[in-house]
Amino acid sequence: MLGPAFVAAIAYVDPGNVATNLTAGATLGYSLVWVVVMASLVAILVQFQAAKLGMATGLSLSQLCRRRFTRWGNRMLWLQAEIVVLATDLAEFVGAAIGLQLLFGMPVALSAVVTAVVSLALLELRRKGRTRPFELMSAAALLLVGAGVGYDIIAVGEQSASGLAAGLIPTLGGEGALLLAMGIVGATVMPHAVYLHSALVQGRGLSTADARRQPALVRRILRLDCSLALGVATVINVSMIALGAGLAAATSGGWTGDLVAAHAELAARIGGAAALAFAVALLSSGVSSAGIGTLAGDIVMQGFLGWRVPVHIRRLVTMAPAVAALLSGASLTAMLVLSQVVISLGVPVALFLLVYFCRDRKLMGPLVNAPLTTWIAGTAGAVVALLACSLPITMLF
């Protein structure tokens, strides 16, 4: 039953996370490490709730919405979720485009097509019930991102253990700290991962009836899966901040977070191996999360509307806005930031729906949330939702 959380965890190390964490490290040092840790703890709770919902009901979050709400209500929920998936696609395509550009000098239009093809190839692993290879590839991509970031931290150096420890103390000192903190939260708790995880846990060797007969076992397994996968993602995100801080120190503040400039600085100051590790990590992040985004979009459409569109056709449709954005000539880093603004708008909806269903004893049976769990999840979700809703206002105005 272990594995679904590793697929969902890819969403937590996508190019949006890379951009926000590196910028936070470059401009504010380690001071926002606590934000990453707190947001990741909330993410573990959220993904655990999503997995438990799928196990207890045998349905995904979007399928439950179709059963519970009106036709027009589901259409509105599908529309906002689809916009979030498209914005997620944009971030992932941009990250992969930058990675391919850094590695091979590939034009952005061609890089978008390559990303689409590779993400479809990854999804083929999940067809006809072959979920384990897909989960292993997702776990490998997660570890590859971590390995690239870890190598660069060692190569760059300039790390401070005391600075990292101080970063665990909540503070928002420094210009732009609040904005970056909200960006980190928005890039960490991902709505499409909630819909996705509730579907991935189904058919894992325990039927819904079996899961309800063994609630303690189900909880232990899901906690272990979520803690392992998202624990790895947390370490990687903290490492990104550390890398940003180290590279900024190595350049005496000359580098401030731009991804392309980071590759150039690594090549010039450290060497080709460090630059290669960075590009490969970014490419792995973009390509693997693009496949996850396509799968999440399929689950969202099928759940809310009851429609099933062939995944190849869906990929062609959803890649169109990302390709158009890449061809527009706009700043790639700016597009990453804009995508996080759009994604943040879907956070309150997904979290509200999750808590709403998980507190329903008739629906969840013995896997229903305890009152304390509902209170903690509701409070954490409200804080995350407030920050997520504040992000677009702060960034745009």
mmCIF file of C-alpha atoms in Angstrom:
data_model
loop_
_atom_site.group_PDB
_atom_site.id
_atom_site.type_symbol
_atom_site.label_atom_id
_atom_site.label_comp_id
_atom_site.label_asym_id
_atom_site.label_seq_id
_atom_site.Cartn_x
_atom_site.Cartn_y
_atom_site.Cartn_z
ATOM 1 C CA MET A 1 0.000 0.000 0.000
ATOM 2 C CA LEU A 2 3.010 2.304 0.106
ATOM 3 C CA GLY A 3 3.608 4.468 -2.953
ATOM 4 C CA PRO A 4 0.744 6.887 -3.695
ATOM 5 C CA ALA A 5 2.179 9.581 -1.425
ATOM 6 C CA PHE A 6 5.444 9.531 -3.421
ATOM 7 C CA VAL A 7 3.471 10.334 -6.557
ATOM 8 C CA ALA A 8 1.692 13.206 -4.798
ATOM 9 C CA ALA A 9 5.006 14.396 -3.322
ATOM 10 C CA ILE A 10 6.282 15.293 -6.801
ATOM 11 C CA ALA A 11 3.877 18.249 -6.670
ATOM 12 C CA TYR A 12 5.783 19.523 -3.634
ATOM 13 C CA VAL A 13 9.130 19.837 -5.446
ATOM 14 C CA ASP A 14 7.875 21.241 -8.754
ATOM 15 C CA PRO A 15 9.538 24.227 -10.481
ATOM 16 C CA GLY A 16 7.354 26.654 -8.532
ATOM 17 C CA ASN A 17 8.918 25.358 -5.319
ATOM 18 C CA VAL A 18 12.389 25.596 -6.846
ATOM 19 C CA ALA A 19 11.863 29.234 -7.821
ATOM 20 C CA THR A 20 10.343 30.397 -4.530
ATOM 21 C CA ASN A 21 12.763 28.510 -2.274
ATOM 22 C CA LEU A 22 15.890 29.593 -4.131
ATOM 23 C CA THR A 23 14.717 33.203 -4.157
ATOM 24 C CA ALA A 24 13.953 33.039 -0.430
ATOM 25 C CA GLY A 25 17.418 31.667 0.285
ATOM 26 C CA ALA A 26 19.148 34.181 -1.981
ATOM 27 C CA THR A 27 17.424 37.256 -0.572
ATOM 28 C CA LEU A 28 16.680 36.328 3.047
ATOM 29 C CA GLY A 29 19.111 33.553 3.858
ATOM 30 C CA TYR A 30 17.717 30.847 6.136
ATOM 31 C CA SER A 31 15.083 33.039 7.785
ATOM 32 C CA LEU A 32 12.112 31.349 6.047
ATOM 33 C CA VAL A 33 13.094 27.743 6.747
ATOM 34 C CA TRP A 34 10.394 27.663 9.419
ATOM 35 C CA VAL A 35 7.771 28.520 6.783
ATOM 36 C CA VAL A 36 8.804 25.510 4.697
ATOM 37 C CA VAL A 37 8.698 23.225 7.726
ATOM 38 C CA MET A 38 5.301 24.462 8.938
ATOM 39 C CA ALA A 39 3.773 24.367 5.452
ATOM 40 C CA SER A 40 5.122 20.852 4.961
ATOM 41 C CA LEU A 41 3.599 19.653 8.248
ATOM 42 C CA VAL A 42 0.248 21.000 7.072
ATOM 43 C CA ALA A 43 0.811 19.270 3.721
ATOM 44 C CA ILE A 44 1.401 15.918 5.461
ATOM 45 C CA LEU A 45 -1.879 16.334 7.344
ATOM 46 C CA VAL A 46 -3.720 17.362 4.173
ATOM 47 C CA GLN A 47 -2.413 14.454 2.097
ATOM 48 C CA PHE A 48 -3.132 12.001 4.923
ATOM 49 C CA GLN A 49 -6.724 13.259 4.980
ATOM 50 C CA ALA A 50 -7.003 12.904 1.194
ATOM 51 C CA ALA A 51 -5.648 9.347 1.264
ATOM 52 C CA LYS A 52 -7.916 8.371 4.154
ATOM 53 C CA LEU A 53 -10.924 9.774 2.305
ATOM 54 C CA GLY A 54 -10.154 7.624 -0.737
ATOM 55 C CA MET A 55 -9.649 4.495 1.366
ATOM 56 C CA ALA A 56 -12.805 4.984 3.443
ATOM 57 C CA THR A 57 -15.148 5.713 0.543
ATOM 58 C CA GLY A 58 -13.579 4.096 -2.518
ATOM 59 C CA LEU A 59 -14.110 7.427 -4.285
ATOM 60 C CA SER A 60 -11.937 10.417 -5.095
ATOM 61 C CA LEU A 61 -12.643 13.859 -3.673
ATOM 62 C CA SER A 62 -14.045 15.050 -7.002
ATOM 63 C CA GLN A 63 -16.297 11.977 -7.325
ATOM 64 C CA LEU A 64 -17.708 12.623 -3.863
ATOM 65 C CA CYS A 65 -18.467 16.201 -4.871
ATOM 66 C CA ARG A 66 -20.411 14.948 -7.911
ATOM 67 C CA ARG A 67 -22.523 12.756 -5.644
ATOM 68 C CA ARG A 68 -23.109 15.383 -2.963
ATOM 69 C CA PHE A 69 -23.541 18.680 -4.833
ATOM 70 C CA THR A 70 -25.744 19.988 -7.632
ATOM 71 C CA ARG A 71 -24.901 19.764 -11.315
ATOM 72 C CA TRP A 72 -24.073 23.454 -11.569
ATOM 73 C CA GLY A 73 -22.133 23.364 -8.335
ATOM 74 C CA ASN A 74 -19.960 20.590 -9.715
ATOM 75 C CA ARG A 75 -19.409 22.493 -12.935
ATOM 76 C CA MET A 76 -18.152 25.501 -11.003
ATOM 77 C CA LEU A 77 -15.913 23.301 -8.849
ATOM 78 C CA TRP A 78 -14.565 21.589 -11.965
ATOM 79 C CA LEU A 79 -13.872 24.941 -13.640
ATOM 80 C CA GLN A 80 -11.783 26.277 -10.755
ATOM 81 C CA ALA A 81 -9.944 22.957 -10.414
ATOM 82 C CA GLU A 82 -9.255 22.903 -14.162
ATOM 83 C CA ILE A 83 -7.805 26.423 -14.018
ATOM 84 C CA VAL A 84 -5.540 25.303 -11.179
ATOM 85 C CA VAL A 85 -4.383 22.284 -13.227
ATOM 86 C CA LEU A 86 -3.652 24.524 -16.243
ATOM 87 C CA ALA A 87 -1.645 26.914 -14.059
ATOM 88 C CA THR A 88 0.211 23.926 -12.619
ATOM 89 C CA ASP A 89 0.965 22.752 -16.149
ATOM 90 C CA LEU A 90 2.361 26.183 -16.955
ATOM 91 C CA ALA A 91 4.760 26.080 -14.006
ATOM 92 C CA GLU A 92 5.902 22.568 -14.846
ATOM 93 C CA PHE A 93 6.381 23.269 -18.545
ATOM 94 C CA VAL A 94 8.341 26.415 -17.750
ATOM 95 C CA GLY A 95 10.608 24.513 -15.366
ATOM 96 C CA ALA A 96 11.212 21.745 -17.900
ATOM 97 C CA ALA A 97 11.793 24.334 -20.640
ATOM 98 C CA ILE A 98 14.449 26.048 -18.552
ATOM 99 C CA GLY A 99 16.077 22.684 -17.777
ATOM 100 C CA LEU A 100 16.186 21.636 -21.450
ATOM 101 C CA GLN A 101 17.416 25.065 -22.446
ATOM 102 C CA LEU A 102 20.235 24.922 -19.902
ATOM 103 C CA LEU A 103 21.217 21.364 -20.806
ATOM 104 C CA PHE A 104 20.892 21.375 -24.592
ATOM 105 C CA GLY A 105 20.197 24.945 -25.648
ATOM 106 C CA MET A 106 16.786 23.758 -26.838
ATOM 107 C CA PRO A 107 14.262 26.385 -28.020
ATOM 108 C CA VAL A 108 11.365 26.835 -25.629
ATOM 109 C CA ALA A 109 8.728 25.719 -28.162
ATOM 110 C CA LEU A 110 10.527 22.438 -28.814
ATOM 111 C CA SER A 111 11.121 21.949 -25.100
ATOM 112 C CA ALA A 112 7.368 22.171 -24.470
ATOM 113 C CA VAL A 113 6.712 19.396 -27.005
ATOM 114 C CA VAL A 114 9.475 17.217 -25.525
ATOM 115 C CA THR A 115 8.060 17.726 -22.033
ATOM 116 C CA ALA A 116 4.582 16.697 -23.207
ATOM 117 C CA VAL A 117 5.915 13.548 -24.883
ATOM 118 C CA VAL A 118 8.001 12.502 -21.870
ATOM 119 C CA SER A 119 5.145 13.142 -19.429
ATOM 120 C CA LEU A 120 2.841 10.997 -21.572
ATOM 121 C CA ALA A 121 5.455 8.248 -21.576
ATOM 122 C CA LEU A 122 5.495 8.352 -17.778
ATOM 123 C CA LEU A 123 1.720 8.085 -17.697
ATOM 124 C CA GLU A 124 1.852 4.997 -19.916
ATOM 125 C CA LEU A 125 3.438 3.215 -16.957
ATOM 126 C CA ARG A 126 0.170 3.574 -15.064
ATOM 127 C CA ARG A 127 -2.052 2.177 -17.786
ATOM 128 C CA LYS A 128 -3.715 -1.227 -17.414
ATOM 129 C CA GLY A 129 -3.206 -1.244 -13.669
ATOM 130 C CA ARG A 130 0.594 -1.026 -13.788
ATOM 131 C CA THR A 131 0.763 1.455 -10.929
ATOM 132 C CA ARG A 132 3.916 0.224 -9.210
ATOM 133 C CA PRO A 133 6.356 1.166 -12.041
ATOM 134 C CA PHE A 134 4.718 4.593 -12.184
ATOM 135 C CA GLU A 135 5.156 5.040 -8.436
ATOM 136 C CA LEU A 136 8.773 3.869 -8.582
ATOM 137 C CA MET A 137 9.519 6.341 -11.377
ATOM 138 C CA SER A 138 7.922 9.114 -9.318
ATOM 139 C CA ALA A 139 10.020 8.177 -6.286
ATOM 140 C CA ALA A 140 13.140 8.075 -8.486
ATOM 141 C CA ALA A 141 12.361 11.553 -9.856
ATOM 142 C CA LEU A 142 11.897 12.858 -6.307
ATOM 143 C CA LEU A 143 15.259 11.435 -5.246
ATOM 144 C CA LEU A 144 16.941 12.751 -8.420
ATOM 145 C CA VAL A 145 15.823 16.284 -7.606
ATOM 146 C CA GLY A 146 17.128 15.832 -4.072
ATOM 147 C CA ALA A 147 20.438 14.417 -5.274
ATOM 148 C CA GLY A 148 21.002 17.348 -7.645
ATOM 149 C CA VAL A 149 20.256 19.936 -4.973
ATOM 150 C CA GLY A 150 22.327 18.041 -2.392
ATOM 151 C CA TYR A 151 25.351 17.844 -4.680
ATOM 152 C CA ASP A 152 25.201 21.572 -5.367
ATOM 153 C CA ILE A 153 24.975 22.401 -1.663
ATOM 154 C CA ILE A 154 28.188 20.457 -1.069
ATOM 155 C CA ALA A 155 29.871 21.942 -4.145
ATOM 156 C CA VAL A 156 28.949 25.550 -3.328
ATOM 157 C CA GLY A 157 29.560 25.364 0.408
ATOM 158 C CA GLU A 158 29.081 28.644 2.293
ATOM 159 C CA GLN A 159 26.609 26.967 4.656
ATOM 160 C CA SER A 160 25.882 27.936 8.258
ATOM 161 C CA ALA A 161 24.511 25.407 10.720
ATOM 162 C CA SER A 162 23.704 28.167 13.215
ATOM 163 C CA GLY A 163 21.923 30.139 10.491
ATOM 164 C CA LEU A 164 19.860 27.091 9.568
ATOM 165 C CA ALA A 165 18.940 26.522 13.230
ATOM 166 C CA ALA A 166 17.970 30.186 13.622
ATOM 167 C CA GLY A 167 15.771 29.852 10.541
ATOM 168 C CA LEU A 168 13.537 27.458 12.473
ATOM 169 C CA ILE A 169 12.447 30.333 14.741
ATOM 170 C CA PRO A 170 9.390 32.093 13.272
ATOM 171 C CA THR A 171 10.190 35.607 12.072
ATOM 172 C CA LEU A 172 9.318 37.733 9.044
ATOM 173 C CA GLY A 173 12.131 40.261 9.142
ATOM 174 C CA GLY A 174 13.542 41.582 5.903
ATOM 175 C CA GLU A 175 12.126 43.240 2.821
ATOM 176 C CA GLY A 176 9.725 41.025 0.908
ATOM 177 C CA ALA A 177 9.676 38.341 3.628
ATOM 178 C CA LEU A 178 5.888 38.236 3.904
ATOM 179 C CA LEU A 179 5.455 37.946 0.134
ATOM 180 C CA LEU A 180 7.989 35.131 -0.126
ATOM 181 C CA ALA A 181 6.462 33.344 2.861
ATOM 182 C CA MET A 182 3.063 33.389 1.189
ATOM 183 C CA GLY A 183 4.673 32.222 -2.040
ATOM 184 C CA ILE A 184 6.254 29.265 -0.246
ATOM 185 C CA VAL A 185 2.920 28.310 1.321
ATOM 186 C CA GLY A 186 1.163 28.654 -2.028
ATOM 187 C CA ALA A 187 3.777 26.510 -3.742
ATOM 188 C CA THR A 188 3.742 23.859 -1.018
ATOM 189 C CA VAL A 189 0.082 22.994 -0.416
ATOM 190 C CA MET A 190 -1.033 22.044 -3.940
ATOM 191 C CA PRO A 191 -4.770 21.592 -4.689
ATOM 192 C CA HIS A 192 -4.301 19.138 -7.553
ATOM 193 C CA ALA A 193 -2.286 16.824 -5.275
ATOM 194 C CA VAL A 194 -5.294 16.581 -2.943
ATOM 195 C CA TYR A 195 -7.635 15.441 -5.723
ATOM 196 C CA LEU A 196 -4.955 13.114 -7.078
ATOM 197 C CA HIS A 197 -4.049 11.388 -3.813
ATOM 198 C CA SER A 198 -7.663 10.549 -2.963
ATOM 199 C CA ALA A 199 -7.832 8.581 -6.237
ATOM 200 C CA LEU A 200 -4.388 6.933 -6.143
ATOM 201 C CA VAL A 201 -5.007 5.000 -2.917
ATOM 202 C CA GLN A 202 -7.920 3.044 -4.359
ATOM 203 C CA GLY A 203 -7.367 -0.607 -5.310
ATOM 204 C CA ARG A 204 -4.308 -0.954 -3.073
ATOM 205 C CA GLY A 205 -5.047 -4.480 -1.815
ATOM 206 C CA LEU A 206 -7.707 -3.452 0.685
ATOM 207 C CA SER A 207 -11.321 -3.002 -0.320
ATOM 208 C CA THR A 208 -13.394 -0.244 1.261
ATOM 209 C CA ALA A 209 -15.046 -2.833 3.506
ATOM 210 C CA ASP A 210 -11.642 -4.193 4.595
ATOM 211 C CA ALA A 211 -10.373 -0.680 5.274
ATOM 212 C CA ARG A 212 -13.377 0.060 7.474
ATOM 213 C CA ARG A 213 -12.808 -3.189 9.401
ATOM 214 C CA GLN A 214 -9.144 -2.308 10.060
ATOM 215 C CA PRO A 215 -9.108 1.479 10.615
ATOM 216 C CA ALA A 216 -6.041 1.420 12.870
ATOM 217 C CA LEU A 217 -3.997 -0.463 10.253
ATOM 218 C CA VAL A 218 -5.110 1.887 7.475
ATOM 219 C CA ARG A 219 -4.201 4.947 9.530
ATOM 220 C CA ARG A 220 -0.736 3.552 10.337
ATOM 221 C CA ILE A 221 0.016 2.722 6.709
ATOM 222 C CA LEU A 222 -1.194 6.051 5.374
ATOM 223 C CA ARG A 223 0.720 7.977 8.046
ATOM 224 C CA LEU A 224 3.878 6.068 7.141
ATOM 225 C CA ASP A 225 3.426 6.649 3.393
ATOM 226 C CA CYS A 226 2.714 10.372 3.790
ATOM 227 C CA SER A 227 5.432 10.927 6.379
ATOM 228 C CA LEU A 228 8.125 9.195 4.306
ATOM 229 C CA ALA A 229 7.269 10.792 0.976
ATOM 230 C CA LEU A 230 6.536 14.299 2.195
ATOM 231 C CA GLY A 231 9.370 14.092 4.691
ATOM 232 C CA VAL A 232 11.748 13.629 1.745
ATOM 233 C CA ALA A 233 10.042 16.536 -0.046
ATOM 234 C CA THR A 234 10.469 18.714 3.064
ATOM 235 C CA VAL A 235 14.191 17.984 3.249
ATOM 236 C CA ILE A 236 14.547 18.840 -0.444
ATOM 237 C CA ASN A 237 12.672 22.141 -0.034
ATOM 238 C CA VAL A 238 14.771 23.141 2.969
ATOM 239 C CA SER A 239 17.866 22.187 0.960
ATOM 240 C CA MET A 240 16.756 24.515 -1.835
ATOM 241 C CA ILE A 241 16.692 27.426 0.618
ATOM 242 C CA ALA A 242 20.129 26.406 1.885
ATOM 243 C CA LEU A 243 21.438 26.257 -1.695
ATOM 244 C CA GLY A 244 20.012 29.705 -2.409
ATOM 245 C CA ALA A 245 21.658 31.110 0.706
ATOM 246 C CA GLY A 246 24.988 29.467 -0.092
ATOM 247 C CA LEU A 247 25.059 30.610 -3.715
ATOM 248 C CA ALA A 248 24.139 34.161 -2.704
ATOM 249 C CA ALA A 249 26.977 34.152 -0.189
ATOM 250 C CA ALA A 250 29.411 32.769 -2.791
ATOM 251 C CA THR A 251 28.477 35.586 -5.187
ATOM 252 C CA SER A 252 28.541 38.229 -2.417
ATOM 253 C CA GLY A 253 24.875 38.947 -2.994
ATOM 254 C CA GLY A 254 25.223 39.284 -6.755
ATOM 255 C CA TRP A 255 22.767 36.469 -7.467
ATOM 256 C CA THR A 256 19.200 37.040 -6.267
ATOM 257 C CA GLY A 257 17.288 33.928 -7.300
ATOM 258 C CA ASP A 258 16.935 33.811 -11.100
ATOM 259 C CA LEU A 259 17.074 30.178 -12.255
ATOM 260 C CA VAL A 260 18.991 30.760 -15.492
ATOM 261 C CA ALA A 261 21.473 33.008 -13.677
ATOM 262 C CA ALA A 262 21.908 30.314 -11.003
ATOM 263 C CA HIS A 263 23.062 27.845 -13.659
ATOM 264 C CA ALA A 264 25.508 30.409 -15.074
ATOM 265 C CA GLU A 265 26.912 31.230 -11.630
ATOM 266 C CA LEU A 266 27.369 27.550 -10.787
ATOM 267 C CA ALA A 267 29.182 26.929 -14.071
ATOM 268 C CA ALA A 268 31.450 29.951 -13.682
ATOM 269 C CA ARG A 269 32.282 29.699 -9.990
ATOM 270 C CA ILE A 270 31.987 25.999 -9.142
ATOM 271 C CA GLY A 271 32.263 24.042 -12.386
ATOM 272 C CA GLY A 272 30.338 22.182 -15.043
ATOM 273 C CA ALA A 273 29.331 19.293 -12.781
ATOM 274 C CA ALA A 274 27.496 21.601 -10.377
ATOM 275 C CA ALA A 275 25.744 23.365 -13.252
ATOM 276 C CA LEU A 276 24.791 19.999 -14.766
ATOM 277 C CA ALA A 277 23.373 18.748 -11.448
ATOM 278 C CA PHE A 278 21.243 21.887 -11.154
ATOM 279 C CA ALA A 279 19.885 21.603 -14.703
ATOM 280 C CA VAL A 280 19.119 17.887 -14.333
ATOM 281 C CA ALA A 281 17.311 18.485 -11.019
ATOM 282 C CA LEU A 282 15.219 21.262 -12.567
ATOM 283 C CA LEU A 283 14.427 19.155 -15.638
ATOM 284 C CA SER A 284 13.448 16.164 -13.509
ATOM 285 C CA SER A 285 11.231 18.408 -11.403
ATOM 286 C CA GLY A 286 9.457 19.854 -14.438
ATOM 287 C CA VAL A 287 8.995 16.659 -16.467
ATOM 288 C CA SER A 288 7.830 14.429 -13.608
ATOM 289 C CA SER A 289 5.420 17.023 -12.217
ATOM 290 C CA ALA A 290 4.028 17.593 -15.726
ATOM 291 C CA GLY A 291 2.993 13.937 -15.843
ATOM 292 C CA ILE A 292 1.403 14.246 -12.407
ATOM 293 C CA GLY A 293 -0.481 17.345 -13.553
ATOM 294 C CA THR A 294 -1.935 15.492 -16.537
ATOM 295 C CA LEU A 295 -3.070 12.602 -14.345
ATOM 296 C CA ALA A 296 -4.616 14.998 -11.826
ATOM 297 C CA GLY A 297 -6.496 16.778 -14.607
ATOM 298 C CA ASP A 298 -7.930 13.481 -15.818
ATOM 299 C CA ILE A 299 -9.080 12.589 -12.297
ATOM 300 C CA VAL A 300 -10.620 16.041 -11.797
ATOM 301 C CA MET A 301 -12.607 15.941 -15.046
ATOM 302 C CA GLN A 302 -13.787 12.368 -14.584
ATOM 303 C CA GLY A 303 -14.771 13.025 -10.974
ATOM 304 C CA PHE A 304 -16.630 16.319 -11.236
ATOM 305 C CA LEU A 305 -18.241 15.801 -14.654
ATOM 306 C CA GLY A 306 -18.161 12.053 -15.234
ATOM 307 C CA TRP A 307 -16.289 12.595 -18.499
ATOM 308 C CA ARG A 308 -13.249 10.572 -19.503
ATOM 309 C CA VAL A 309 -11.100 12.159 -22.206
ATOM 310 C CA PRO A 310 -8.215 10.082 -23.657
ATOM 311 C CA VAL A 311 -5.074 11.180 -21.872
ATOM 312 C CA HIS A 312 -3.240 11.927 -25.150
ATOM 313 C CA ILE A 313 -5.977 14.312 -26.275
ATOM 314 C CA ARG A 314 -6.080 15.901 -22.846
ATOM 315 C CA ARG A 315 -2.334 16.497 -22.916
ATOM 316 C CA LEU A 316 -2.573 18.208 -26.308
ATOM 317 C CA VAL A 317 -5.317 20.492 -25.006
ATOM 318 C CA THR A 318 -3.715 21.339 -21.661
ATOM 319 C CA MET A 319 -0.260 21.937 -23.107
ATOM 320 C CA ALA A 320 -1.596 24.568 -25.529
ATOM 321 C CA PRO A 321 -1.731 27.456 -22.975
ATOM 322 C CA ALA A 322 1.731 26.564 -21.682
ATOM 323 C CA VAL A 323 3.199 26.476 -25.214
ATOM 324 C CA ALA A 324 1.506 29.784 -26.058
ATOM 325 C CA ALA A 325 2.941 31.358 -22.914
ATOM 326 C CA LEU A 326 6.423 30.060 -23.712
ATOM 327 C CA LEU A 327 6.195 31.399 -27.280
ATOM 328 C CA SER A 328 5.096 34.821 -26.020
ATOM 329 C CA GLY A 329 8.649 35.664 -25.033
ATOM 330 C CA ALA A 330 7.672 36.636 -21.485
ATOM 331 C CA SER A 331 10.106 36.133 -18.627
ATOM 332 C CA LEU A 332 10.169 32.465 -17.621
ATOM 333 C CA THR A 333 10.681 33.313 -13.954
ATOM 334 C CA ALA A 334 7.772 35.788 -14.093
ATOM 335 C CA MET A 335 5.545 33.071 -15.547
ATOM 336 C CA LEU A 336 6.489 30.772 -12.677
ATOM 337 C CA VAL A 337 5.465 33.451 -10.186
ATOM 338 C CA LEU A 338 2.181 34.109 -12.006
ATOM 339 C CA SER A 339 1.345 30.407 -12.041
ATOM 340 C CA GLN A 340 1.735 30.264 -8.250
ATOM 341 C CA VAL A 341 -0.702 33.163 -7.886
ATOM 342 C CA VAL A 342 -3.352 31.278 -9.885
ATOM 343 C CA ILE A 343 -2.716 27.989 -8.092
ATOM 344 C CA SER A 344 -3.111 29.654 -4.701
ATOM 345 C CA LEU A 345 -6.726 30.536 -5.554
ATOM 346 C CA GLY A 346 -7.644 26.831 -5.594
ATOM 347 C CA VAL A 347 -6.165 26.052 -2.183
ATOM 348 C CA PRO A 348 -9.133 27.197 -0.019
ATOM 349 C CA VAL A 349 -11.638 25.206 -2.103
ATOM 350 C CA ALA A 350 -9.728 21.904 -1.936
ATOM 351 C CA LEU A 351 -9.027 22.212 1.794
ATOM 352 C CA PHE A 352 -12.620 23.115 2.658
ATOM 353 C CA LEU A 353 -13.989 20.160 0.688
ATOM 354 C CA LEU A 354 -11.496 17.795 2.317
ATOM 355 C CA VAL A 355 -12.351 18.792 5.889
ATOM 356 C CA TYR A 356 -16.081 18.848 5.063
ATOM 357 C CA PHE A 357 -16.100 15.224 3.919
ATOM 358 C CA CYS A 358 -13.610 13.802 6.433
ATOM 359 C CA ARG A 359 -15.708 14.977 9.396
ATOM 360 C CA ASP A 360 -18.809 13.148 8.105
ATOM 361 C CA ARG A 361 -19.191 9.960 10.185
ATOM 362 C CA LYS A 362 -21.879 8.515 7.932
ATOM 363 C CA LEU A 363 -19.551 8.814 4.959
ATOM 364 C CA MET A 364 -16.231 7.880 6.592
ATOM 365 C CA GLY A 365 -17.352 5.240 9.089
ATOM 366 C CA PRO A 366 -14.615 4.300 11.586
ATOM 367 C CA LEU A 367 -12.080 6.334 9.568
ATOM 368 C CA VAL A 368 -13.878 9.586 10.360
ATOM 369 C CA ASN A 369 -11.771 12.400 11.756
ATOM 370 C CA ALA A 370 -11.621 12.709 15.514
ATOM 371 C CA PRO A 371 -12.965 16.112 16.662
ATOM 372 C CA LEU A 372 -9.427 17.256 17.514
ATOM 373 C CA THR A 373 -8.157 16.219 14.076
ATOM 374 C CA THR A 374 -10.994 18.126 12.417
ATOM 375 C CA TRP A 375 -10.212 21.194 14.515
ATOM 376 C CA ILE A 376 -6.487 21.056 13.720
ATOM 377 C CA ALA A 377 -7.087 20.386 10.017
ATOM 378 C CA GLY A 378 -9.711 23.128 9.826
ATOM 379 C CA THR A 379 -7.521 25.683 11.589
ATOM 380 C CA ALA A 380 -4.448 24.828 9.516
ATOM 381 C CA GLY A 381 -6.521 24.872 6.348
ATOM 382 C CA ALA A 382 -7.992 28.270 7.253
ATOM 383 C CA VAL A 383 -4.531 29.766 7.831
ATOM 384 C CA VAL A 384 -3.183 28.325 4.582
ATOM 385 C CA ALA A 385 -6.281 29.466 2.719
ATOM 386 C CA LEU A 386 -5.948 32.989 4.157
ATOM 387 C CA LEU A 387 -2.315 33.212 3.089
ATOM 388 C CA ALA A 388 -3.120 31.733 -0.314
ATOM 389 C CA CYS A 389 -5.926 34.245 -0.909
ATOM 390 C CA SER A 390 -3.677 37.091 0.236
ATOM 391 C CA LEU A 391 -0.900 36.097 -2.157
ATOM 392 C CA PRO A 392 -2.533 37.316 -5.401
ATOM 393 C CA ILE A 393 -3.570 40.619 -3.790
ATOM 394 C CA THR A 394 -0.085 41.224 -2.402
ATOM 395 C CA MET A 395 1.702 40.279 -5.618
ATOM 396 C CA LEU A 396 -0.598 42.078 -8.056
ATOM 397 C CA PHE A 397 -1.324 45.208 -6.048
#
